Coordinates of C-alpha atoms and ligand atoms in Angstrom, one line a residue:
Chain A
X15 CA 121.6 110.3 151.5
X16 CA 121.6 107.3 153.9
X17 CA 118.7 105.6 151.8
X18 CA 120.2 106.6 148.6
X19 CA 123.5 104.9 149.5
X20 CA 121.8 101.8 150.5
X21 CA 119.6 101.9 147.3
X22 CA 122.5 102.6 145.1
X23 CA 124.7 99.8 146.6
X24 CA 121.9 97.3 146.4
X25 CA 121.2 98.1 142.9
X26 CA 124.6 98.0 141.8
X27 CA 125.1 94.6 143.2
X28 CA 121.9 93.3 141.7
X29 CA 123.2 94.6 138.3
X30 CA 126.9 93.5 138.7
X31 CA 125.9 90.0 139.8
X32 CA 122.8 89.8 137.7
X33 CA 120.7 88.8 140.8
X34 CA 117.2 87.8 140.0
X35 CA 114.8 89.8 142.4
X36 CA 111.6 88.6 140.7
X37 CA 110.5 86.7 143.8
X38 CA 110.2 89.9 145.7
X39 CA 108.7 91.9 142.9
X40 CA 106.1 94.4 143.8
X41 CA 106.6 93.7 147.4
X42 CA 106.9 96.5 150.0
X43 CA 109.1 95.3 153.0
X44 CA 109.6 97.5 156.1
X45 CA 112.8 97.1 158.2
X46 CA 113.0 98.7 161.6
X47 CA 116.0 98.3 163.8
X48 CA 115.2 99.6 167.3
X49 CA 117.6 101.4 169.4
X50 CA 119.2 103.0 166.4
X51 CA 116.0 104.4 165.1
X52 CA 116.5 103.0 161.7
X53 CA 113.3 102.6 159.6
X54 CA 113.3 101.8 156.0
X55 CA 110.8 100.7 153.3
X56 CA 112.1 98.5 150.6
X57 CA 110.2 98.4 147.1
X58 CA 111.2 96.0 144.5
X59 CA 110.0 96.8 141.0
X60 CA 111.5 96.7 137.5
X61 CA 114.5 94.5 138.6
X62 CA 115.5 97.3 141.0
X63 CA 115.2 98.1 144.5
X64 CA 113.8 101.4 146.0
X65 CA 114.5 102.4 149.5
X66 CA 111.7 104.7 150.6
X67 CA 111.4 106.9 153.7
X68 CA 107.5 106.3 153.8
X69 CA 105.2 103.6 152.3
X70 CA 102.8 106.4 151.3
X71 CA 99.7 104.6 152.4
X72 CA 100.5 101.4 150.6
X73 CA 100.0 98.0 152.1
X74 CA 103.3 96.7 153.6
X75 CA 103.6 93.1 152.6
X76 CA 106.3 92.1 155.2
X77 CA 107.3 94.1 158.2
X78 CA 110.6 93.1 160.0
X79 CA 111.4 94.6 163.4
X80 CA 114.6 93.8 165.3
X81 CA 117.1 95.1 167.8
X82 CA 120.5 96.2 166.9
X83 CA 122.1 93.0 168.1
X84 CA 119.8 90.9 165.9
X85 CA 120.7 93.2 163.1
X86 CA 124.3 92.6 163.5
X87 CA 123.9 89.0 163.7
X88 CA 121.8 89.0 160.6
X89 CA 124.5 90.7 158.7
X90 CA 126.9 88.1 160.0
X91 CA 124.8 85.6 158.3
X92 CA 122.3 84.4 160.9
X93 CA 119.1 83.4 159.2
X94 CA 115.7 84.9 159.7
X95 CA 114.5 81.6 161.1
X96 CA 117.4 81.4 163.7
X97 CA 116.5 84.9 164.8
X98 CA 112.9 84.0 165.2
X99 CA 114.0 81.0 167.4
X100 CA 116.0 83.2 169.7
X101 CA 113.0 85.6 169.8
X102 CA 115.2 88.5 168.5
X103 CA 113.0 89.5 165.6
X104 CA 109.4 90.2 164.9
X105 CA 108.0 89.5 161.5
X106 CA 104.6 90.1 160.1
X107 CA 104.2 88.5 156.8
X108 CA 105.9 86.0 154.6
X109 CA 109.2 84.8 156.4
X110 CA 110.7 83.7 152.9
X111 CA 110.4 87.3 151.6
X112 CA 112.0 88.6 154.7
X113 CA 114.9 86.1 154.1
X114 CA 115.4 87.2 150.7
X115 CA 115.7 90.8 151.7
X116 CA 118.1 89.8 154.4
X117 CA 120.1 87.9 151.8
X118 CA 120.3 90.9 149.7
X119 CA 121.6 93.1 152.4
X120 CA 124.1 90.7 153.6
X121 CA 125.5 90.0 150.0
X122 CA 125.8 93.7 149.1
X123 CA 128.9 95.9 149.8
X124 CA 126.9 98.4 152.0
X125 CA 129.3 99.9 154.4
X126 CA 127.0 99.7 157.3
X127 CA 129.5 101.4 159.7
X128 CA 129.6 104.6 157.7
X129 CA 125.9 104.7 157.0
X130 CA 124.8 104.0 160.7
X131 CA 127.4 106.3 162.1
X132 CA 125.5 109.2 160.3
X133 CA 122.6 108.2 162.6
X134 CA 124.1 107.2 165.8
X135 CA 127.8 108.1 165.8
X136 CA 128.5 105.7 168.5
X137 CA 130.3 102.6 169.1
X138 CA 127.6 100.2 167.6
X139 CA 128.3 101.6 164.1
X140 CA 131.9 100.7 164.4
X141 CA 131.0 97.2 165.6
X142 CA 128.5 96.7 162.8
X143 CA 130.8 98.1 160.3
X144 CA 133.8 95.9 161.3
X145 CA 131.5 92.9 161.4
X146 CA 130.1 93.7 157.9
X147 CA 133.6 94.3 156.4
X148 CA 134.9 91.0 157.6
X149 CA 132.0 89.4 156.0
X150 CA 132.5 91.2 152.8
X151 CA 136.2 90.6 152.5
X152 CA 137.2 88.2 149.9
X153 CA 133.7 87.9 148.7
X154 CA 133.3 91.2 147.1
X155 CA 133.7 91.5 143.5
X156 CA 136.0 94.5 143.1
X157 CA 135.2 96.1 139.8
X158 CA 136.0 99.6 140.9
X159 CA 132.5 100.2 141.8
X160 CA 133.4 101.2 145.4
X161 CA 135.6 103.9 144.0
X162 CA 132.8 105.1 141.9
X163 CA 130.2 104.8 144.7
X164 CA 132.6 106.8 146.9
X165 CA 133.0 109.5 144.3
X166 CA 129.2 109.8 143.9
X167 CA 128.9 110.1 147.8
X168 CA 131.4 112.7 148.2
X169 CA 129.6 114.6 145.4
X170 CA 126.4 114.2 147.3
X171 CA 128.0 115.1 150.7
X172 CA 128.9 118.4 149.2
X173 CA 125.3 119.3 148.3
X174 CA 123.4 117.4 150.8
X175 CA 122.1 120.0 153.4
X176 CA 121.6 117.4 156.0
X177 CA 125.5 117.3 156.3
X178 CA 126.0 121.0 156.0
X179 CA 127.0 122.9 158.9
X180 CA 124.4 125.6 158.1
X181 CA 121.3 123.3 157.5
X182 CA 121.6 120.7 160.2
X183 CA 118.0 119.6 160.1
X184 CA 117.1 116.5 158.1
X185 CA 115.4 117.5 155.1
X186 CA 114.8 114.3 153.1
X187 CA 111.0 113.7 152.8
Chain B
X6 CA 92.2 138.0 127.2
X7 CA 91.1 134.4 127.5
X8 CA 92.7 132.1 130.0
X9 CA 95.9 133.4 131.5
X10 CA 98.9 132.0 133.0
X11 CA 102.1 133.3 134.4
X12 CA 105.2 134.0 132.4
X13 CA 107.7 135.0 135.2
X14 CA 105.7 137.7 137.1
X15 CA 103.6 138.7 134.1
X16 CA 100.2 137.2 133.3
X17 CA 99.9 136.2 129.7
X18 CA 97.5 134.3 127.5
X19 CA 97.9 130.5 127.9
X20 CA 98.4 130.2 124.3
X21 CA 101.1 132.8 124.2
X22 CA 103.3 131.3 127.0
X23 CA 105.1 128.7 124.9
X24 CA 106.2 131.1 122.3
X25 CA 107.5 133.5 125.0
X26 CA 109.5 130.6 126.5
X27 CA 110.6 129.8 123.1
X28 CA 111.9 133.4 122.7
X29 CA 113.8 133.2 126.0
X30 CA 115.7 129.9 125.0
X31 CA 116.2 130.9 121.3
X32 CA 117.9 134.0 123.0
X33 CA 120.0 132.2 125.7
X34 CA 120.9 128.9 123.8
X35 CA 124.4 130.0 122.5
X36 CA 125.4 131.1 126.0
X37 CA 123.5 128.7 128.1
X38 CA 126.2 126.5 129.3
X39 CA 128.4 129.4 130.3
X40 CA 125.6 131.2 132.0
X41 CA 124.8 127.9 133.9
X42 CA 128.2 127.8 135.3
X43 CA 128.3 131.6 136.0
X44 CA 124.8 131.7 137.8
X45 CA 125.1 128.7 139.9
X46 CA 128.9 129.1 140.5
X47 CA 129.1 125.5 139.1
X48 CA 127.0 123.8 141.6
X49 CA 124.5 122.8 138.9
X50 CA 127.0 120.1 138.1
X51 CA 126.7 118.7 141.6
X52 CA 122.9 118.8 141.4
X53 CA 123.1 116.9 138.3
X54 CA 125.5 114.3 139.6
X55 CA 123.1 113.8 142.5
X56 CA 120.2 113.2 140.1
X57 CA 122.2 110.7 138.2
X58 CA 123.1 109.0 141.4
X59 CA 119.5 108.8 142.4
X60 CA 118.3 107.5 139.0
X61 CA 119.5 103.8 139.4
X62 CA 119.9 103.8 135.7
X63 CA 122.1 100.9 134.5
X64 CA 123.1 98.8 131.7
X65 CA 120.4 98.3 129.1
X66 CA 118.1 100.9 130.3
X67 CA 115.8 103.1 128.2
X68 CA 116.1 106.7 129.3
X69 CA 114.3 109.9 128.2
X70 CA 115.8 113.2 129.2
X71 CA 113.0 115.7 128.7
X72 CA 113.8 119.4 128.1
X73 CA 117.3 118.1 127.8
X74 CA 118.7 121.3 126.4
X75 CA 122.4 121.1 126.0
X76 CA 122.4 117.6 127.2
X77 CA 124.4 117.7 130.7
X78 CA 122.1 114.7 132.0
X79 CA 122.1 112.8 128.7
X80 CA 125.9 112.7 128.5
X81 CA 125.9 111.3 132.0
X82 CA 123.0 108.8 131.3
X83 CA 124.7 107.6 128.1
X84 CA 127.6 106.4 130.1
X85 CA 125.5 104.3 132.4
X86 CA 123.2 102.5 129.9
X87 CA 126.1 100.9 128.0
X88 CA 125.8 99.7 124.3
X89 CA 122.5 97.8 125.0
X90 CA 120.6 100.8 126.5
X91 CA 119.2 103.8 124.8
X92 CA 119.0 107.5 125.7
X93 CA 116.8 110.1 124.0
X94 CA 117.2 113.8 124.4
X95 CA 113.9 115.7 123.7
X96 CA 113.4 119.3 123.9
X97 CA 110.7 121.7 122.4
X98 CA 113.3 124.2 121.3
X99 CA 115.3 123.7 118.1
X100 CA 118.1 126.3 119.1
X101 CA 118.6 124.3 122.4
X102 CA 118.5 120.9 120.4
X103 CA 121.2 122.3 118.2
X104 CA 123.4 123.3 121.1
X105 CA 122.8 120.0 122.7
X106 CA 123.9 118.1 119.6
X107 CA 127.0 120.3 119.3
X108 CA 127.8 119.8 123.1
X109 CA 127.3 115.9 122.9
X110 CA 129.7 115.7 119.9
X111 CA 132.3 117.8 121.7
X112 CA 132.1 115.3 124.5
X113 CA 132.4 112.4 122.1
X114 CA 129.0 111.3 122.6
X115 CA 127.1 110.1 119.5
X116 CA 124.9 107.3 120.4
X117 CA 121.7 109.5 121.4
X118 CA 118.5 110.2 119.7
X119 CA 117.2 113.8 119.4
X120 CA 113.6 114.4 119.5
X121 CA 111.9 117.8 119.3
X122 CA 108.8 117.5 121.5
X123 CA 106.5 119.4 123.8
X124 CA 106.6 117.7 127.2
X125 CA 102.7 118.1 127.3
X126 CA 102.3 115.6 124.4
X127 CA 105.3 113.2 124.2
X128 CA 105.5 111.1 121.0
X129 CA 106.5 107.9 122.6
X130 CA 104.6 104.7 123.2
X131 CA 103.2 103.9 126.6
X132 CA 105.5 102.0 129.0
X133 CA 108.7 102.6 127.2
X134 CA 111.2 104.0 129.5
X135 CA 112.9 102.9 132.7
X136 CA 113.8 106.4 133.6
X137 CA 112.4 109.9 132.5
X138 CA 113.8 113.0 133.8
X139 CA 113.3 116.6 133.4
X140 CA 116.0 119.0 134.8
X141 CA 115.2 122.9 135.1
X142 CA 112.6 122.3 132.3
X143 CA 109.1 121.8 134.2
X144 CA 108.8 125.4 135.4
X145 CA 108.7 126.6 131.6
X146 CA 106.0 124.1 130.8
X147 CA 102.5 125.9 130.4
X148 CA 100.4 122.7 131.5
X149 CA 102.5 121.0 134.0
X150 CA 99.7 118.4 135.0
X151 CA 99.5 117.5 131.4
X152 CA 103.2 117.0 131.1
X153 CA 103.5 114.9 134.3
X154 CA 100.7 112.6 133.1
X155 CA 102.6 112.1 129.8
X156 CA 105.7 111.2 131.8
X157 CA 103.6 108.7 133.8
X158 CA 102.4 107.2 130.5
X159 CA 105.6 106.8 128.8
X160 CA 107.3 105.1 131.9
X161 CA 107.3 101.3 132.4
X162 CA 105.8 100.0 135.5
X163 CA 108.5 100.4 138.1
X164 CA 110.0 103.2 136.1
X165 CA 111.7 106.2 137.8
X166 CA 110.8 109.8 137.3
X167 CA 113.1 112.4 138.3
X168 CA 112.4 116.2 138.3
X169 CA 115.3 118.5 139.1
X170 CA 114.0 121.9 139.7
X171 CA 114.6 125.2 141.7
X172 CA 112.4 125.2 144.6
X173 CA 111.5 126.9 147.8
X174 CA 114.5 127.7 150.1
X175 CA 114.0 126.5 153.7
X176 CA 116.1 128.9 155.6
X177 CA 115.0 132.5 155.8
X178 CA 118.5 134.0 156.0
X179 CA 119.4 131.9 152.9
X180 CA 116.2 132.9 151.0
X181 CA 117.1 136.6 151.5
X182 CA 120.5 136.3 150.2
X183 CA 119.2 134.0 147.3
X184 CA 116.6 136.6 146.5
X185 CA 119.0 139.4 146.3
X186 CA 121.3 137.3 144.1
X187 CA 118.5 136.1 141.8
X188 CA 116.8 139.6 141.2
X189 CA 119.9 141.8 141.5
X190 CA 122.9 139.7 140.2
X191 CA 121.6 137.2 137.8
X192 CA 119.9 139.8 135.4
X193 CA 123.2 141.8 135.5
X194 CA 125.2 138.7 134.9
X195 CA 122.7 137.9 132.0
X196 CA 123.4 141.4 130.6
X197 CA 127.1 141.2 131.1
X198 CA 127.9 137.7 129.7
X199 CA 125.1 137.3 127.3
X200 CA 123.8 140.8 126.6
X201 CA 120.3 139.6 127.6
X202 CA 119.0 141.0 131.0
X203 CA 115.4 140.3 130.1
X204 CA 115.7 136.4 129.6
X205 CA 117.6 136.2 132.9
X206 CA 115.0 138.3 134.8
X207 CA 112.4 135.8 133.4
X208 CA 114.4 133.0 134.6
X209 CA 114.7 134.3 138.1
X210 CA 111.0 135.2 138.1
X211 CA 109.9 131.8 136.9
X212 CA 111.6 130.1 139.7
X213 CA 109.5 132.0 142.3
X214 CA 106.4 131.1 140.5
X215 CA 107.0 127.3 140.4
X216 CA 105.3 125.1 142.9
X217 CA 107.1 124.5 146.2
X218 CA 108.2 121.0 147.1
X219 CA 105.1 119.6 148.8
X220 CA 102.7 121.0 145.9
X221 CA 104.7 119.4 143.3
X222 CA 104.9 116.3 145.2
X223 CA 101.0 116.3 145.2
X224 CA 100.9 117.1 141.5
X225 CA 103.2 114.2 140.9
X226 CA 101.1 111.8 142.8
X227 CA 97.9 113.1 141.1
X228 CA 99.4 112.5 137.8
X229 CA 99.3 108.6 138.4
X230 CA 102.6 107.9 140.3
X231 CA 102.3 105.8 143.3
X232 CA 105.3 107.0 145.2
X233 CA 106.9 110.4 145.2
X234 CA 109.6 111.7 147.6
X235 CA 111.8 114.7 147.3
X236 CA 115.3 115.8 148.5
X237 CA 116.2 119.4 149.0
X238 CA 119.7 120.3 147.8
X239 CA 121.6 123.3 148.8
X240 CA 119.0 124.4 151.4
X241 CA 116.0 123.9 149.0
X242 CA 117.4 126.2 146.4
X243 CA 116.8 123.1 144.2
X244 CA 114.7 120.0 145.0
X245 CA 115.0 116.5 143.3
X246 CA 111.5 114.9 143.3
X247 CA 111.7 111.2 142.6
X248 CA 108.7 109.2 141.7
X249 CA 107.9 105.5 140.9
X250 CA 105.2 104.3 138.6
X251 CA 103.7 101.2 140.1
Ligands
SAM303 C1 116.8 125.7 131.7 S1 116.8 124.6 130.4 C2 117.3 123.1 131.1 C3 118.3 122.3 130.2 C4 118.9 121.2 130.7 N1 117.8 120.2 131.1 C5 119.8 121.5 131.9 O1 119.5 121.0 132.9 O2 120.6 122.2 131.7 C6 115.2 124.5 130.1 C7 114.8 123.7 128.9 O3 113.4 123.4 128.7 C8 112.8 123.5 127.4 N2 111.4 123.5 127.4 C9 110.7 124.7 127.7 N3 109.4 124.4 127.7 C10 109.4 123.1 127.3 C11 108.3 122.1 126.8 N4 107.0 122.5 127.0 N5 108.6 121.0 126.4 C12 109.8 120.7 126.4 N6 110.9 121.3 126.7 C13 110.7 122.4 127.0 C14 113.7 124.7 126.8 O4 113.7 124.6 125.4 C15 115.0 124.5 127.5 O5 115.9 123.8 126.7

């Protein structure tokens, strides 16, 4: 659910704004945010982004590890270089590629608050979400996509066992 | 008897399975949509919506809906690909294709190609599609490995395969209830609504003979896909496998 929501939002944005992601084509980028136990793998291919749970033994091109403060600050627009200078982020691999992924995340319409609250349910999510929303306001092309995304998410919630009271275990593999 | 395979719980000649499956779908075609709603209590629509949400299909994409039957997924894909995209509904069974055409027309969907084809030998060029999907079809295919290889072949690099299929229920309590429902109620519904208890008995049995989530994932990777993940829906009654050709 969580990964699907990010993947859908990123791809919607890439499509709606005709964003060229050729420069990160065929790359696997791992993003790990400590403290909130968020670990994602981004694979870019065929002009779209896949958000994976595991890299399945494939070589990671760029790995990014940061804490939640750095993640929040990245979403507010801090560049990867600034975060490196402040020693808030660890990068293995090409920094430019890392920045390209960061740009993609920042410019998307992901509701980080909603997504992260599924993981933590704490105040961090709220702070992240608020910061993210402020950033988005005004810059989002509102073409009804949010409503559509919301509809899809509600549908998904209805059938995703990870959200059901009966099947609390996470089942995504 | 030569090489055998399963047809529901029965062992049959490999060569015979296809025509037996054909018999089932010839028989259920007319009532297929009604029965889908009755048997799944309408939830199959949600599973399909989830599949579409996972597909990342968008404007201009080329999509192949294998074993597309009455076209539920095709209708949804058609809306996503826009005027520059293309959707092909393929199925081995003429009666199902006939119902599919009717259903699409009833939904005002006309811009779709129909191709009668066996999933084991797809009549399309290599690297053609952005997305290939098969919903509730794979368990009826005799040589699943061959079919998966074909799906990989016709996908473009970076293309997505989606397999929506009944799978292994995770929770024992739910499994018991589900078994009772499948083997006692579904064939009875089949008898009552479609006057065809045997076909629905086969459908229930074929679900149990289908590979579980992890086995299917291994089969998908062995067929040439680089990435494969699955997501259980409704406690694993159904699983969506999503694979990427790299
Ligand atoms: C249960 S229906 C699913 C129809 C549709 N995809 C849906 O989700 O409602 C299974 C379909 O698989 C088709 N089928 C069975 N064996 C096949 C094969 N070897 N190749 C292609 N289609 C096949 C049947 O004709 C039938 O239409």
